[in-house]
Short mmCIF file of C-alpha atoms in Angstrom, two decimals:
data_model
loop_
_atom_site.label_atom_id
_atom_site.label_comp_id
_atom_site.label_asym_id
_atom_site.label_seq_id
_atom_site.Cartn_x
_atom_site.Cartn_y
_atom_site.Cartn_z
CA UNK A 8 13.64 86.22 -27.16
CA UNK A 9 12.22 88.61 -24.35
CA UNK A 10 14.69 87.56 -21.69
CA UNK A 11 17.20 87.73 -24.57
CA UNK A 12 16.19 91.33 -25.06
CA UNK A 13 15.80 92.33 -21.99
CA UNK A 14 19.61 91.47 -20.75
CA UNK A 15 20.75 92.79 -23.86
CA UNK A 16 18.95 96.12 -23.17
CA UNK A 17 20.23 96.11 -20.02
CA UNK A 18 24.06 95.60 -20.49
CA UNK A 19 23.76 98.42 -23.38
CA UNK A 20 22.16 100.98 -20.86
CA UNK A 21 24.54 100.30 -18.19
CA UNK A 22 27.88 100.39 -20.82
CA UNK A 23 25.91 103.66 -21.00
CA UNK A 24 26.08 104.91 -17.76
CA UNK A 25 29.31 104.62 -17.16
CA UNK A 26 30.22 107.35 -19.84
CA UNK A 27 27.07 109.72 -18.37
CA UNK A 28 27.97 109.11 -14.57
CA UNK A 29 31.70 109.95 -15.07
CA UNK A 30 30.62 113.18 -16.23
CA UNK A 31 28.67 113.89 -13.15
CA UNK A 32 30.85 112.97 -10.89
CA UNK A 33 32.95 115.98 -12.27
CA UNK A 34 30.28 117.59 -10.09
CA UNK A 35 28.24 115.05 -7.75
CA UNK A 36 30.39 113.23 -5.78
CA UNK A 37 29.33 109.50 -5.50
CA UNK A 38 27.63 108.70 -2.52
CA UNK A 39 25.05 111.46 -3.24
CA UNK A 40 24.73 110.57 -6.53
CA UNK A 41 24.13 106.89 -5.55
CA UNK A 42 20.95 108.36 -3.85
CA UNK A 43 19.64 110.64 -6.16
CA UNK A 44 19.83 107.93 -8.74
CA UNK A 45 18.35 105.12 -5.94
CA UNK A 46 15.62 107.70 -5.10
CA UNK A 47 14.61 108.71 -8.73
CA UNK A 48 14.44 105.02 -9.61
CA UNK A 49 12.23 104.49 -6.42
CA UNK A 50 9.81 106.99 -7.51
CA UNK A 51 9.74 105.39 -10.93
CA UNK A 52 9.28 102.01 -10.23
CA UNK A 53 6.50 102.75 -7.22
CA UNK A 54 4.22 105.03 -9.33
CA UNK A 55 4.63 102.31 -12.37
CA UNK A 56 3.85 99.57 -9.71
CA UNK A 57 0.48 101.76 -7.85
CA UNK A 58 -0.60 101.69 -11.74
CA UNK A 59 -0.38 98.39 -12.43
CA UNK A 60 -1.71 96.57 -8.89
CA UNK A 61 1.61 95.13 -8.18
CA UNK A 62 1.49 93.14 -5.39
CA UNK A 63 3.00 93.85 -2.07
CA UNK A 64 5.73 91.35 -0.94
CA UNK A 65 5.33 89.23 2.51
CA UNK A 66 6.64 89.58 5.70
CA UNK A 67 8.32 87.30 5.36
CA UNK A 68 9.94 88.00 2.31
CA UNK A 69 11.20 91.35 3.44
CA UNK A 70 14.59 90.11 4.82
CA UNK A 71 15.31 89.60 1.51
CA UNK A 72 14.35 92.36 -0.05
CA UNK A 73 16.65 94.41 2.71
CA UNK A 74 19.93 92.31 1.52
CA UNK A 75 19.08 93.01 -2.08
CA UNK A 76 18.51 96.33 -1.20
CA UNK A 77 21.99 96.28 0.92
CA UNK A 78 24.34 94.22 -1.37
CA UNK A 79 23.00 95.17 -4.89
CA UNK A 80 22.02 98.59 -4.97
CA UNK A 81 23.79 100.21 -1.38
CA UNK A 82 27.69 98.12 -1.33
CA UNK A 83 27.63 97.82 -5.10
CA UNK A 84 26.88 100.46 -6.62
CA UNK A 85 28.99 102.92 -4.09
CA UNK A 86 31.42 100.71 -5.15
CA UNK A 87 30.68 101.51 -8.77
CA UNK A 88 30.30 104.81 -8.88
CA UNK A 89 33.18 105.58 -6.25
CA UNK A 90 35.69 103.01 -8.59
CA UNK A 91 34.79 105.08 -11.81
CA UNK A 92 35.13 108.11 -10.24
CA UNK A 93 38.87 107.28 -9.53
CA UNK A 94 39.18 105.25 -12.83
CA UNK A 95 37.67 105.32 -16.15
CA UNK A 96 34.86 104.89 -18.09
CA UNK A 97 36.16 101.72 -20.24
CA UNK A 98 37.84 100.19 -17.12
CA UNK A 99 34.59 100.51 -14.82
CA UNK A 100 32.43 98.95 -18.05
CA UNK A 101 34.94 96.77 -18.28
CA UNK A 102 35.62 95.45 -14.97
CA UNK A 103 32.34 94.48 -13.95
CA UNK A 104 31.85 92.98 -16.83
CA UNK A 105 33.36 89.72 -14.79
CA UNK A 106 30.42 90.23 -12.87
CA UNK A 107 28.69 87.05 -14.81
CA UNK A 108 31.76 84.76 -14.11
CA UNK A 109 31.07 85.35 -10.01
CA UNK A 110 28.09 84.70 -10.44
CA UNK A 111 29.06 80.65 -10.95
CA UNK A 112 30.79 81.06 -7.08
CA UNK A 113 27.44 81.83 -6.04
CA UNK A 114 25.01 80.11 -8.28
CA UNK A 115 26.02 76.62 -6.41
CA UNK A 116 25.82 77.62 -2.85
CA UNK A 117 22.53 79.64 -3.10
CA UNK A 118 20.74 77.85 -6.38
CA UNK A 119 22.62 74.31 -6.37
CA UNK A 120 23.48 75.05 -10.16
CA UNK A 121 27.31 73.08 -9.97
CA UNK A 122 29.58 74.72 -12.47
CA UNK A 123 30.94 72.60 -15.45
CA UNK A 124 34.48 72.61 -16.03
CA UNK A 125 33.97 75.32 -19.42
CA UNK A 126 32.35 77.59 -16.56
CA UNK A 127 35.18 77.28 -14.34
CA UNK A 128 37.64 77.73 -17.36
CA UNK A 129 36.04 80.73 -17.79
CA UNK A 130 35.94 81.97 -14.01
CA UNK A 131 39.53 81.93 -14.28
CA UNK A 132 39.66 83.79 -17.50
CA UNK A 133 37.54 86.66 -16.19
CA UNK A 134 40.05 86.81 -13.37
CA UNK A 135 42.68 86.78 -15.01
CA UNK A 136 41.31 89.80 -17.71
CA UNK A 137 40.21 91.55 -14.31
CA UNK A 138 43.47 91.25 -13.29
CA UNK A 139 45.37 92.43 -16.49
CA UNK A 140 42.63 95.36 -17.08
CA UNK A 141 43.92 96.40 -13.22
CA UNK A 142 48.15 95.96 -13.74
CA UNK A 143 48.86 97.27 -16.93
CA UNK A 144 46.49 100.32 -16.80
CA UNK A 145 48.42 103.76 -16.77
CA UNK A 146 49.70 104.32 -13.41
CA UNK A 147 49.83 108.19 -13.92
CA UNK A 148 47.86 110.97 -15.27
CA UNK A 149 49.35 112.81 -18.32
CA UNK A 150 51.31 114.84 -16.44
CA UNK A 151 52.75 112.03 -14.71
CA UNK A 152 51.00 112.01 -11.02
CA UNK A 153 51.82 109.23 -9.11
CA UNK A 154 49.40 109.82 -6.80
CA UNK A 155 47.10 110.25 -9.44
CA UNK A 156 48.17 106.31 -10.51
CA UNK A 157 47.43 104.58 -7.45
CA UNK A 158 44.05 106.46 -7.09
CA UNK A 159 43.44 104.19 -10.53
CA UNK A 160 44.29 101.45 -8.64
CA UNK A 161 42.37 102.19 -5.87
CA UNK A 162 39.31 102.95 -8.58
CA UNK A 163 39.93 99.42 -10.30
CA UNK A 164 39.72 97.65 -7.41
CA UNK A 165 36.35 99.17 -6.25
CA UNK A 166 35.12 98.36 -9.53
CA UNK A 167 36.00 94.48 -8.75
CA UNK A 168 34.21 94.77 -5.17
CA UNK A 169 31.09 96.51 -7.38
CA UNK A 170 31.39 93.16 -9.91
CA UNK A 171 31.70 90.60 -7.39
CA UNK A 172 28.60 91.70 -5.43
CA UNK A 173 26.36 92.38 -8.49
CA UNK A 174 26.70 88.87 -9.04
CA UNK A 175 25.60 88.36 -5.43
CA UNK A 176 22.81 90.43 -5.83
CA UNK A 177 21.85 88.51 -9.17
CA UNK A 178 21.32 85.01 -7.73
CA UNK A 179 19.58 86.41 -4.43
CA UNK A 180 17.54 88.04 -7.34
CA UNK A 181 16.97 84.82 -9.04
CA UNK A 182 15.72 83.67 -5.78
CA UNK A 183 13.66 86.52 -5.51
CA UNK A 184 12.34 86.17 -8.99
CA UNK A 185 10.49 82.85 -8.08
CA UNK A 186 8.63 84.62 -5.57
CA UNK A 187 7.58 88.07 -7.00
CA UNK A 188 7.74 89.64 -10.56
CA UNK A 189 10.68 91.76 -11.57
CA UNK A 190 9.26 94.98 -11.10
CA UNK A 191 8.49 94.21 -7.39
CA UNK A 192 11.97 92.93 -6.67
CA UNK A 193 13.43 95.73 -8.26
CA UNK A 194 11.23 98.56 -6.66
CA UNK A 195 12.13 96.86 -2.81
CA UNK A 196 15.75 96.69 -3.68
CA UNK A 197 15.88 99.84 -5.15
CA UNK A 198 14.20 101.52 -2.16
CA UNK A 199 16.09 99.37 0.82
CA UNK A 200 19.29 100.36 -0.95
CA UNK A 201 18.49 104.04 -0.58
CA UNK A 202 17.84 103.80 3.04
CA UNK A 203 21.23 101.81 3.82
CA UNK A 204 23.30 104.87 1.45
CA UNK A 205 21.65 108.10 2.13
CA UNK A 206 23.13 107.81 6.10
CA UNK A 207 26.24 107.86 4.61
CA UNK A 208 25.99 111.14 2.40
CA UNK A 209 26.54 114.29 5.56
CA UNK A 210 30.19 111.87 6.18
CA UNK A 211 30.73 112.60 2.47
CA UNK A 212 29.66 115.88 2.19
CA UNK A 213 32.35 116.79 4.99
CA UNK A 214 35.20 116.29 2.34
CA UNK A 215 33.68 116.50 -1.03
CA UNK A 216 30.14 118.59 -0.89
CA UNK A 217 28.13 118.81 -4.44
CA UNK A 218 29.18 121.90 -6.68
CA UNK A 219 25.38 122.31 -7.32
CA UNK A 220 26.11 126.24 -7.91
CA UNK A 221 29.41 125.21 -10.79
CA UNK A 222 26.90 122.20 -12.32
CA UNK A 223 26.60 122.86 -16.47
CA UNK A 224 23.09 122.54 -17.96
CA UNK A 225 23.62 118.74 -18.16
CA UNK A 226 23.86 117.58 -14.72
CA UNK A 227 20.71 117.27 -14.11
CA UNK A 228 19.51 115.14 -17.83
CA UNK A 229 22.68 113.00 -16.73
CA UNK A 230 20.86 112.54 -13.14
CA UNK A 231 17.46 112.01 -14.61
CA UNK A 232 18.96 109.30 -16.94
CA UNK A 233 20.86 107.29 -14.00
CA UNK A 234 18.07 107.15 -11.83
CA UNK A 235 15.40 106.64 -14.59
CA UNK A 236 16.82 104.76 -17.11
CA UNK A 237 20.12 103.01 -15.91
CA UNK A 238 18.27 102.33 -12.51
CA UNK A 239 14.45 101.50 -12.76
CA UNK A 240 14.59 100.70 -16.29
CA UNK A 241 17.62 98.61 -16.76
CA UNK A 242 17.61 97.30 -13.38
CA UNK A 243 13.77 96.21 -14.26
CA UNK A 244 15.28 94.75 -17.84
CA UNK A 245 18.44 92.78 -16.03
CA UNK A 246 15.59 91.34 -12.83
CA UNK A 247 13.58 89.96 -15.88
CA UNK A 248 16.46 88.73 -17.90
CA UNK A 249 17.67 86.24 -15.15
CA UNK A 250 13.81 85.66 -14.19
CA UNK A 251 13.76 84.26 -17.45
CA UNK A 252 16.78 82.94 -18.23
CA UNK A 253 18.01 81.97 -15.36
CA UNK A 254 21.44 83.62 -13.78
CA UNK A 255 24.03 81.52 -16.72
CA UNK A 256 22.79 82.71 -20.03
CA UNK A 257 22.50 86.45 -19.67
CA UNK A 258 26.69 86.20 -19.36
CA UNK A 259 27.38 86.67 -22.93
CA UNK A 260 24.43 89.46 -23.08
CA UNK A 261 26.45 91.14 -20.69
CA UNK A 262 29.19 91.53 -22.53
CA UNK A 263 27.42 94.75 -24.44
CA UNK A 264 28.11 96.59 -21.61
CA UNK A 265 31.99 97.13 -22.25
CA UNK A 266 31.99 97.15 -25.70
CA UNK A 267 29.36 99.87 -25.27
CA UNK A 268 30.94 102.08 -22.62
CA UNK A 269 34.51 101.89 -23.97
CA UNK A 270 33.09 103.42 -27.40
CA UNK A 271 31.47 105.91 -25.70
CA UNK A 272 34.03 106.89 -23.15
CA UNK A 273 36.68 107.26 -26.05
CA UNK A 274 34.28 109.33 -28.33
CA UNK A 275 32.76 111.71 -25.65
CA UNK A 276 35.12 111.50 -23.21
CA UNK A 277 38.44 111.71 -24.93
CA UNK A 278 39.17 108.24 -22.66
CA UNK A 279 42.21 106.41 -24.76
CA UNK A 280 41.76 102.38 -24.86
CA UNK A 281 44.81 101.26 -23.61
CA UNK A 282 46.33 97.56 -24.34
CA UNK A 283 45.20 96.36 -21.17
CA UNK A 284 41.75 97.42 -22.00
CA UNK A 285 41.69 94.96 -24.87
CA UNK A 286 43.67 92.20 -23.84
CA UNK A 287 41.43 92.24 -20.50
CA UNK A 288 38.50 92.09 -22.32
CA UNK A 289 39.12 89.64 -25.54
CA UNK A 290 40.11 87.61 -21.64
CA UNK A 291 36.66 88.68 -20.39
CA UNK A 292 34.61 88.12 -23.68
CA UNK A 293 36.37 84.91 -23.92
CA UNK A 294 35.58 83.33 -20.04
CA UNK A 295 31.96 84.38 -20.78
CA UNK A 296 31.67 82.72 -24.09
CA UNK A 297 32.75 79.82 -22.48
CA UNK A 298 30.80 80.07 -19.40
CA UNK A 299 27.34 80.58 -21.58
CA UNK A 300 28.60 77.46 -24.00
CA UNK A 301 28.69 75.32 -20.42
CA UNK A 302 25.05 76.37 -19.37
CA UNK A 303 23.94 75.80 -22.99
CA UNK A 304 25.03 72.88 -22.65
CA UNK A 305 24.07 71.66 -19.64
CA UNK A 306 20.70 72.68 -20.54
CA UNK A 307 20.79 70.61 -24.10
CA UNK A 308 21.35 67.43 -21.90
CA UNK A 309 18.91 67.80 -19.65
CA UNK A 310 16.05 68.27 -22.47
CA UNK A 311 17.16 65.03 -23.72
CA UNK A 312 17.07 63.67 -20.47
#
């Protein structure tokens, strides 16, 4: 029930922050909000692990730490924030959503966890809702800008790169979790990923600088929330979900996430759910059902083994 929880929890904060960080980026433009948000959750998770004695990880550990840090929380989330910047709310919740159907590409390779064929039915769902969420959104703003359109294009596609190396980071965290608990994986990640970004914030700020001086009175609770709660607490949450649970049945958990940020994004944001929005994810919700029913599965026959 805790791992249950604890992916649940996770999936539901992150639907979340997809509504709260396309706000921001009204104002913040990704990259530095990437590291104020890797930064804040840094802070968080090193204060909470000097109170509780954490242990420090190995030398020999650290080179994996640095590609957690460098896939997870420095490619992927750029990638997230940058693709919902240019998109939506519902289609960035959405999108990465397939994130627990990549996870099967990598889950042999790195884990030696084959697929079953319902897992690889549903791999090819996911792709195929991915793909439909990405073709029939709008290809214009309301007034009809095509180069509006293909910067939703451009956004949906990022969101795909953000998916596909979550699921990267989620096995290497797996990996991780047999090692160290989850608030020491998280903290290193958290903290290598905000060395690997925050070089690449002056490049940004020579096209798009912050409009800290225009920034409403919620900026900086939207901030606060990213880095504290969508960051070291649901990043803590997800770590110990797939500690537990191992990287197959937190899929359908997942699935919270894009039910969550859809809702949200249409009732705060005035963001309309499109077709494509549905029929990608009924495609989505479907090649996850069937992906969990495979590990359940799996895992029924080797009890009785």
């Amino acid at each position: 029930m805790v791992g249950i929880a604890a992916g649940l929890g996770a999936a539901a904060i992150w639907g979340g922050m997809y509504v709260v960080s396309k706000y921001v980026l009204d104002y913040v433009p990704p990259l530095t909000l990437v590291v104020l948000r890797l930064v804040i959750g840094t802070a968080t998770l090193g204060v909470i692990a000097v109170a509780t004695g954490a242990p420090w990880v190995r030398r020999r550990d650290v080179p994996l730490m640095v590609l957690l840090g460098f896939v997870g929380l420095c490619v992927s989330m750029v990638a997230q924030f940058s693709g919902t910047k240019l998109s939506t709310a519902a289609s960035g919740a959405l999108i990465t959503c397939a994130t627990p159907a990549f996870m099967l590409l990598f889950s042999w390779p790195l884990l030696g966890e084959r697929p079953t064929a319902r897992q690889v039915m549903g791999l090819a769902l996911a792709s195929a809702g991915v793909a439909m969420t990405i073709l029939l959104a709008p290809t214009a703003t309301e007034g009809g800008d095509e180069a509006a359109g293909r910067n939703v294009l451009l956004g949906n596609v990022l969101l795909v790169v953000a998916a596909v190396t979550w699921a990267l980071y989620s096995v290497l965290g797996r990996i991780a979790s047999r090692r160290y608990p989850a608030l020491i994986t998280t903290g290193y990640a958290t903290f290598f990923g905000a060395v690997f970004t925050a070089p690449l914030v002056p490049l940004e700020w020579g096209t798009t600088a912050p409009r800290w001086e225009a920034t409403p009175g919620l900026i900086w609770p939207g901030v606060l929330y990213l880095g504290v709660v969508s960051t070291a607490g649901a990043f803590y949450l997800w770590n110990k979900s797939i500690a537990l649970l191992g990287p197959g049945l937190p899929a359908i958990l997942f699935f919270a996430q894009p039910v969550v940020g859809g809702l949200l994004g249409a009732l705060l944001l005035g963001e309309r759910l499109g077709l494509s929005f549905f029929l990608g994810g009924a495609l989505v919700g479907l090649a996850i059902l069937l992906g969990n029913a495979g590990a359940s599965g799996r895992r029924t026959g080797r009890a009785g083994d």
